[in-house]
mmCIF file of C-alpha atoms in Angstrom:
data_model
loop_
_atom_site.group_PDB
_atom_site.id
_atom_site.type_symbol
_atom_site.label_atom_id
_atom_site.label_comp_id
_atom_site.label_asym_id
_atom_site.label_seq_id
_atom_site.Cartn_x
_atom_site.Cartn_y
_atom_site.Cartn_z
ATOM 1 C CA MET A 1 -22.834 -52.165 22.295
ATOM 2 C CA GLU A 2 -19.456 -50.636 23.315
ATOM 3 C CA GLU A 3 -17.984 -48.061 20.937
ATOM 4 C CA LEU A 4 -15.739 -49.553 18.336
ATOM 5 C CA GLN A 5 -12.865 -47.700 16.739
ATOM 6 C CA TYR A 6 -12.512 -47.223 12.997
ATOM 7 C CA CYS A 7 -10.093 -45.900 10.499
ATOM 8 C CA GLU A 8 -11.455 -44.866 7.237
ATOM 9 C CA ILE A 9 -9.744 -46.422 4.344
ATOM 10 C CA LEU A 10 -10.908 -45.395 0.734
ATOM 11 C CA GLY A 11 -14.318 -44.896 2.303
ATOM 12 C CA VAL A 12 -14.570 -48.094 4.223
ATOM 13 C CA GLN A 13 -14.922 -47.984 7.954
ATOM 14 C CA ILE A 14 -12.135 -50.659 8.939
ATOM 15 C CA ASN A 15 -12.135 -51.607 12.518
ATOM 16 C CA VAL A 16 -9.028 -50.691 14.679
ATOM 17 C CA THR A 17 -8.569 -53.974 16.487
ATOM 18 C CA ASN A 18 -6.479 -57.129 16.856
ATOM 19 C CA MET A 19 -7.349 -60.776 17.354
ATOM 20 C CA ASN A 20 -7.703 -60.808 21.114
ATOM 21 C CA ARG A 21 -9.878 -57.667 21.175
ATOM 22 C CA THR A 22 -12.172 -59.064 18.441
ATOM 23 C CA LEU A 23 -12.587 -62.328 20.217
ATOM 24 C CA ASP A 24 -13.424 -60.550 23.367
ATOM 25 C CA TYR A 25 -15.825 -58.206 21.605
ATOM 26 C CA ILE A 26 -17.593 -61.083 19.842
ATOM 27 C CA GLY A 27 -17.725 -63.107 22.985
ATOM 28 C CA ALA A 28 -19.162 -60.383 24.977
ATOM 29 C CA HIS A 29 -21.665 -59.211 22.479
ATOM 30 C CA LEU A 30 -22.736 -62.427 20.703
ATOM 31 C CA GLU A 31 -26.393 -61.945 21.589
ATOM 32 C CA GLU A 32 -26.527 -58.392 20.080
ATOM 33 C CA LEU A 33 -24.531 -59.569 16.924
ATOM 34 C CA ARG A 34 -27.112 -62.303 16.024
ATOM 35 C CA GLY A 35 -28.854 -61.443 12.706
ATOM 36 C CA ASN A 36 -26.028 -59.113 11.777
ATOM 37 C CA TYR A 37 -22.789 -59.786 9.867
ATOM 38 C CA ILE A 38 -19.044 -59.218 9.960
ATOM 39 C CA CYS A 39 -17.058 -58.371 6.961
ATOM 40 C CA VAL A 40 -13.401 -59.536 6.767
ATOM 41 C CA SER A 41 -11.822 -56.770 4.656
ATOM 42 C CA ASN A 42 -8.650 -56.723 2.645
ATOM 43 C CA VAL A 43 -6.988 -54.501 -0.222
ATOM 44 C CA HIS A 44 -9.319 -56.311 -2.828
ATOM 45 C CA THR A 45 -12.498 -55.676 -1.156
ATOM 46 C CA THR A 46 -11.366 -52.022 -0.160
ATOM 47 C CA VAL A 47 -10.657 -51.141 -3.753
ATOM 48 C CA MET A 48 -13.863 -52.771 -4.872
ATOM 49 C CA ALA A 49 -15.858 -50.744 -2.351
ATOM 50 C CA TYR A 50 -14.053 -47.519 -3.383
ATOM 51 C CA GLU A 51 -15.073 -48.114 -6.928
ATOM 52 C CA ASP A 52 -18.739 -49.363 -6.244
ATOM 53 C CA SER A 53 -20.830 -47.350 -3.829
ATOM 54 C CA ALA A 54 -23.326 -50.181 -3.372
ATOM 55 C CA TYR A 55 -20.691 -52.541 -2.249
ATOM 56 C CA ARG A 56 -19.159 -49.790 -0.101
ATOM 57 C CA ASN A 57 -22.555 -49.561 1.620
ATOM 58 C CA ILE A 58 -22.421 -53.423 2.271
ATOM 59 C CA GLN A 59 -18.989 -53.103 3.703
ATOM 60 C CA ASN A 60 -20.035 -50.281 6.110
ATOM 61 C CA SER A 61 -23.491 -51.741 6.991
ATOM 62 C CA GLY A 62 -22.413 -54.644 8.969
ATOM 63 C CA ALA A 63 -21.486 -54.974 12.673
ATOM 64 C CA MET A 64 -17.692 -54.996 11.876
ATOM 65 C CA ALA A 65 -15.249 -54.678 8.906
ATOM 66 C CA LEU A 66 -12.175 -56.470 10.169
ATOM 67 C CA PRO A 67 -8.602 -55.727 8.812
ATOM 68 C CA ASP A 68 -7.882 -59.085 7.076
ATOM 69 C CA GLY A 69 -5.246 -57.470 4.748
ATOM 70 C CA ALA A 70 -1.993 -56.330 6.380
ATOM 71 C CA PRO A 71 -1.844 -53.236 4.347
ATOM 72 C CA LEU A 72 -5.067 -52.087 6.034
ATOM 73 C CA SER A 73 -3.596 -52.373 9.539
ATOM 74 C CA VAL A 74 -0.383 -50.650 8.231
ATOM 75 C CA TYR A 75 -2.456 -47.710 7.005
ATOM 76 C CA SER A 76 -4.189 -47.584 10.351
ATOM 77 C CA ARG A 77 -1.035 -47.498 12.270
ATOM 78 C CA LYS A 78 0.430 -44.691 9.969
ATOM 79 C CA HIS A 79 -2.812 -42.657 10.672
ATOM 80 C CA GLY A 80 -2.744 -42.450 14.373
ATOM 81 C CA PHE A 81 -3.776 -45.871 15.470
ATOM 82 C CA ALA A 82 -0.642 -47.439 16.810
ATOM 83 C CA ASP A 83 -2.173 -50.609 18.157
ATOM 84 C CA ALA A 84 -4.111 -51.526 14.965
ATOM 85 C CA GLY A 85 -3.471 -55.162 14.363
ATOM 86 C CA ARG A 86 -4.619 -57.778 11.645
ATOM 87 C CA VAL A 87 -7.574 -60.131 12.010
ATOM 88 C CA THR A 88 -7.616 -62.578 9.175
ATOM 89 C CA GLY A 89 -10.758 -64.578 8.288
ATOM 90 C CA PRO A 90 -9.111 -68.030 8.484
ATOM 91 C CA ASP A 91 -7.469 -67.164 11.913
ATOM 92 C CA LEU A 92 -10.688 -65.849 13.382
ATOM 93 C CA MET A 93 -12.637 -68.789 12.294
ATOM 94 C CA LEU A 94 -10.096 -71.162 13.780
ATOM 95 C CA GLU A 95 -9.942 -69.326 17.125
ATOM 96 C CA LEU A 96 -13.632 -69.440 17.438
ATOM 97 C CA ILE A 97 -13.614 -73.220 16.557
ATOM 98 C CA LYS A 98 -10.902 -73.812 19.134
ATOM 99 C CA ALA A 99 -13.084 -71.962 21.889
ATOM 100 C CA SER A 100 -16.214 -74.057 20.913
ATOM 101 C CA LYS A 101 -15.833 -76.870 23.385
ATOM 102 C CA GLU A 102 -15.514 -74.455 26.315
ATOM 103 C CA LYS A 103 -17.956 -71.838 25.071
ATOM 104 C CA GLY A 104 -20.579 -74.201 23.591
ATOM 105 C CA TYR A 105 -20.536 -72.350 20.142
ATOM 106 C CA ARG A 106 -22.533 -73.903 17.302
ATOM 107 C CA HIS A 107 -21.088 -73.372 13.751
ATOM 108 C CA PHE A 108 -22.859 -73.597 10.230
ATOM 109 C CA PHE A 109 -20.671 -73.548 7.204
ATOM 110 C CA TYR A 110 -22.187 -72.077 3.968
ATOM 111 C CA GLY A 111 -20.139 -72.194 0.732
ATOM 112 C CA ALA A 112 -17.484 -74.076 -1.168
ATOM 113 C CA THR A 113 -18.121 -77.673 -2.480
ATOM 114 C CA GLN A 114 -19.436 -80.753 -0.939
ATOM 115 C CA GLU A 115 -15.903 -82.331 -1.129
ATOM 116 C CA THR A 116 -14.237 -79.190 0.589
ATOM 117 C CA LEU A 117 -16.898 -79.251 3.284
ATOM 118 C CA GLY A 118 -16.391 -82.955 3.857
ATOM 119 C CA ALA A 119 -12.677 -82.516 4.043
ATOM 120 C CA MET A 120 -13.134 -79.510 6.483
ATOM 121 C CA GLN A 121 -15.488 -81.363 8.683
ATOM 122 C CA ALA A 122 -12.856 -84.275 8.827
ATOM 123 C CA ALA A 123 -10.144 -81.884 9.868
ATOM 124 C CA ILE A 124 -12.322 -80.190 12.611
ATOM 125 C CA GLU A 125 -13.370 -83.411 14.196
ATOM 126 C CA ARG A 126 -9.802 -84.650 14.077
ATOM 127 C CA ASP A 127 -8.078 -81.663 15.371
ATOM 128 C CA TYR A 128 -10.694 -79.913 17.537
ATOM 129 C CA PRO A 129 -12.890 -82.621 18.987
ATOM 130 C CA GLY A 130 -15.998 -81.471 20.723
ATOM 131 C CA THR A 131 -16.665 -78.706 18.213
ATOM 132 C CA CYS A 132 -20.388 -78.505 17.296
ATOM 133 C CA ILE A 133 -20.847 -78.521 13.590
ATOM 134 C CA ALA A 134 -24.480 -77.577 13.528
ATOM 135 C CA GLY A 135 -24.662 -77.901 9.705
ATOM 136 C CA MET A 136 -22.922 -77.410 6.340
ATOM 137 C CA TYR A 137 -24.276 -76.459 2.926
ATOM 138 C CA ALA A 138 -22.574 -76.108 -0.466
ATOM 139 C CA PRO A 139 -24.932 -73.935 -2.635
ATOM 140 C CA PRO A 140 -25.037 -74.513 -6.439
ATOM 141 C CA PHE A 141 -22.957 -72.278 -8.524
ATOM 142 C CA ARG A 142 -25.914 -70.117 -9.555
ATOM 143 C CA PRO A 143 -28.360 -67.635 -7.868
ATOM 144 C CA LEU A 144 -30.947 -69.556 -5.717
ATOM 145 C CA ASN A 145 -34.629 -68.782 -6.444
ATOM 146 C CA ALA A 146 -36.880 -67.392 -3.940
ATOM 147 C CA SER A 147 -38.199 -70.834 -2.557
ATOM 148 C CA GLU A 148 -34.650 -72.274 -2.491
ATOM 149 C CA ASP A 149 -33.370 -69.445 -0.635
ATOM 150 C CA ALA A 150 -36.328 -69.541 1.966
ATOM 151 C CA ALA A 151 -35.409 -73.245 2.352
ATOM 152 C CA VAL A 152 -31.856 -72.430 3.181
ATOM 153 C CA VAL A 153 -32.712 -69.713 5.687
ATOM 154 C CA SER A 154 -34.991 -72.385 7.283
ATOM 155 C CA MET A 155 -32.377 -75.014 7.282
ATOM 156 C CA ILE A 156 -29.886 -72.723 8.874
ATOM 157 C CA ASN A 157 -32.204 -71.352 11.523
ATOM 158 C CA GLN A 158 -33.411 -74.905 12.386
ATOM 159 C CA ALA A 159 -29.676 -75.723 13.004
ATOM 160 C CA ASN A 160 -29.522 -72.956 15.478
ATOM 161 C CA PRO A 161 -25.901 -71.883 14.929
ATOM 162 C CA ASP A 162 -24.242 -69.005 16.775
ATOM 163 C CA PHE A 163 -21.741 -68.491 13.780
ATOM 164 C CA ILE A 164 -22.622 -68.828 10.131
ATOM 165 C CA TRP A 165 -19.236 -68.949 8.253
ATOM 166 C CA VAL A 166 -19.812 -67.749 4.670
ATOM 167 C CA GLY A 167 -17.106 -68.938 2.200
ATOM 168 C CA LEU A 168 -18.369 -67.615 -1.170
ATOM 169 C CA GLY A 169 -15.525 -65.255 -1.931
ATOM 170 C CA ALA A 170 -15.812 -61.514 -2.409
ATOM 171 C CA PRO A 171 -18.087 -59.832 -3.202
ATOM 172 C CA LYS A 172 -20.547 -62.533 -3.263
ATOM 173 C CA GLN A 173 -20.273 -63.518 0.480
ATOM 174 C CA GLU A 174 -20.670 -59.753 1.508
ATOM 175 C CA GLN A 175 -23.760 -59.473 -0.731
ATOM 176 C CA TRP A 176 -25.323 -62.632 0.623
ATOM 177 C CA MET A 177 -24.868 -61.628 4.053
ATOM 178 C CA TYR A 178 -26.228 -58.150 3.493
ATOM 179 C CA GLU A 179 -29.255 -59.593 1.819
ATOM 180 C CA HIS A 180 -29.879 -61.997 4.722
ATOM 181 C CA ARG A 181 -29.329 -59.539 7.479
ATOM 182 C CA GLY A 182 -31.997 -59.884 10.237
ATOM 183 C CA MET A 183 -33.175 -63.233 8.785
ATOM 184 C CA LEU A 184 -30.696 -65.613 10.476
ATOM 185 C CA CYS A 185 -30.301 -66.563 14.072
ATOM 186 C CA GLY A 186 -26.608 -66.361 14.226
ATOM 187 C CA VAL A 187 -23.888 -63.849 13.132
ATOM 188 C CA SER A 188 -22.613 -64.201 9.646
ATOM 189 C CA VAL A 189 -18.945 -63.919 8.929
ATOM 190 C CA GLY A 190 -17.503 -63.882 5.383
ATOM 191 C CA VAL A 191 -14.168 -65.670 5.405
ATOM 192 C CA GLY A 192 -13.218 -66.268 1.727
ATOM 193 C CA ALA A 193 -10.730 -68.999 1.319
ATOM 194 C CA ALA A 194 -10.829 -70.104 4.948
ATOM 195 C CA PHE A 195 -12.746 -73.298 4.068
ATOM 196 C CA ASP A 196 -10.059 -74.267 1.493
ATOM 197 C CA TYR A 197 -7.377 -73.793 4.036
ATOM 198 C CA LEU A 198 -8.868 -75.705 6.715
ATOM 199 C CA ALA A 199 -9.800 -78.559 4.154
ATOM 200 C CA GLY A 200 -6.215 -78.552 3.037
ATOM 201 C CA ASP A 201 -7.088 -77.538 -0.579
ATOM 202 C CA ILE A 202 -4.901 -74.532 -0.297
ATOM 203 C CA LYS A 203 -1.736 -73.930 1.767
ATOM 204 C CA ARG A 204 -1.432 -70.903 3.908
ATOM 205 C CA ALA A 205 1.540 -68.528 3.489
ATOM 206 C CA PRO A 206 4.406 -68.997 6.088
ATOM 207 C CA LYS A 207 4.031 -66.585 9.029
ATOM 208 C CA ILE A 208 7.029 -64.514 7.880
ATOM 209 C CA MET A 209 5.249 -63.795 4.517
ATOM 210 C CA GLN A 210 2.145 -62.816 6.413
ATOM 211 C CA LYS A 211 3.980 -60.401 8.643
ATOM 212 C CA LEU A 212 5.817 -58.905 5.490
ATOM 213 C CA CYS A 213 2.313 -58.232 3.789
ATOM 214 C CA LEU A 214 3.189 -60.837 1.174
ATOM 215 C CA GLU A 215 0.382 -63.417 1.739
ATOM 216 C CA TRP A 216 -1.118 -62.275 -1.497
ATOM 217 C CA LEU A 217 2.135 -63.086 -3.366
ATOM 218 C CA TYR A 218 2.080 -66.598 -1.969
ATOM 219 C CA ARG A 219 -1.422 -67.276 -3.032
ATOM 220 C CA LEU A 220 -0.698 -65.614 -6.426
ATOM 221 C CA LEU A 221 2.127 -68.152 -6.999
ATOM 222 C CA GLN A 222 -0.159 -71.049 -6.012
ATOM 223 C CA ASP A 223 -2.883 -70.094 -8.481
ATOM 224 C CA PRO A 224 -1.459 -67.389 -11.018
ATOM 225 C CA LYS A 225 -3.860 -67.901 -13.727
ATOM 226 C CA ARG A 226 -6.939 -67.186 -11.612
ATOM 227 C CA LEU A 227 -5.527 -64.587 -9.251
ATOM 228 C CA TRP A 228 -3.023 -62.559 -11.127
ATOM 229 C CA LYS A 229 -5.505 -59.858 -12.277
ATOM 230 C CA ARG A 230 -7.102 -59.719 -8.927
ATOM 231 C CA TYR A 231 -4.026 -59.217 -6.776
ATOM 232 C CA VAL A 232 -1.654 -57.362 -9.071
ATOM 233 C CA THR A 233 -4.328 -54.992 -10.470
ATOM 234 C CA THR A 234 -6.065 -54.208 -7.093
ATOM 235 C CA ASN A 235 -2.663 -53.794 -5.345
ATOM 236 C CA PHE A 236 -1.601 -51.184 -7.725
ATOM 237 C CA LYS A 237 -5.133 -49.421 -7.569
ATOM 238 C CA PHE A 238 -4.939 -49.373 -3.823
ATOM 239 C CA ILE A 239 -1.622 -47.566 -3.958
ATOM 240 C CA LYS A 240 -2.874 -45.249 -6.598
ATOM 241 C CA TYR A 241 -6.121 -44.367 -4.672
ATOM 242 C CA ILE A 242 -4.346 -43.987 -1.506
ATOM 243 C CA LYS A 243 -1.850 -41.406 -3.085
ATOM 244 C CA LYS A 244 -4.681 -39.593 -4.748
ATOM 245 C CA LYS A 245 -6.626 -39.241 -1.439
ATOM 246 C CA ALA A 246 -3.519 -37.914 0.270
ATOM 247 C CA GLU A 247 -2.952 -35.171 -2.303
#
């Protein structure tokens, strides 16, 4: 594979890239990426990785760690990578779905609930006709036993997808992808809330808020009870840790 550029942020090797370069890279190297996984990293996952060496190893062991969070791209630009852009999980998934009819891509969706998967399937079939949905599976909200997990791996591989979209939320989705590396026929990509966005369960922040690094605030306002600790605490920790590293 061609050499990828990285910017180390709190010990995590974040790719220096943008959407077009990422799409070109994945398209050109899909065969080599099979069985591997791609992390879509943000402030929350980077802080978790800084505090947990095992999770940091997971973030750094995949094929790519893409800069989903705008602060990661801003950090990269301030540290010598002028062309560092942002590649969000929902946008990457949507771009590859859009390319499916022309490229012949096959997609498997792992995560969320059956209701969310059903709504997402309806949205894809309505808005992106010709997309091949090879399979969908909403796992139970508990760890799978060995036989259940083997059945899931067999089900995914029989569906023969190019992309396995994993929507379990961090850190579960990255842990799942790491545990299943080398076992699956496609490339796994952890995309967090992308299923909910596409299904219409959650509204995406306006573009202006995304550009101003305020997408986290938009999501916080939508679900403050569940997200306040994650966003407020990790954002302050990120700033504190970055300042500490700079001293």
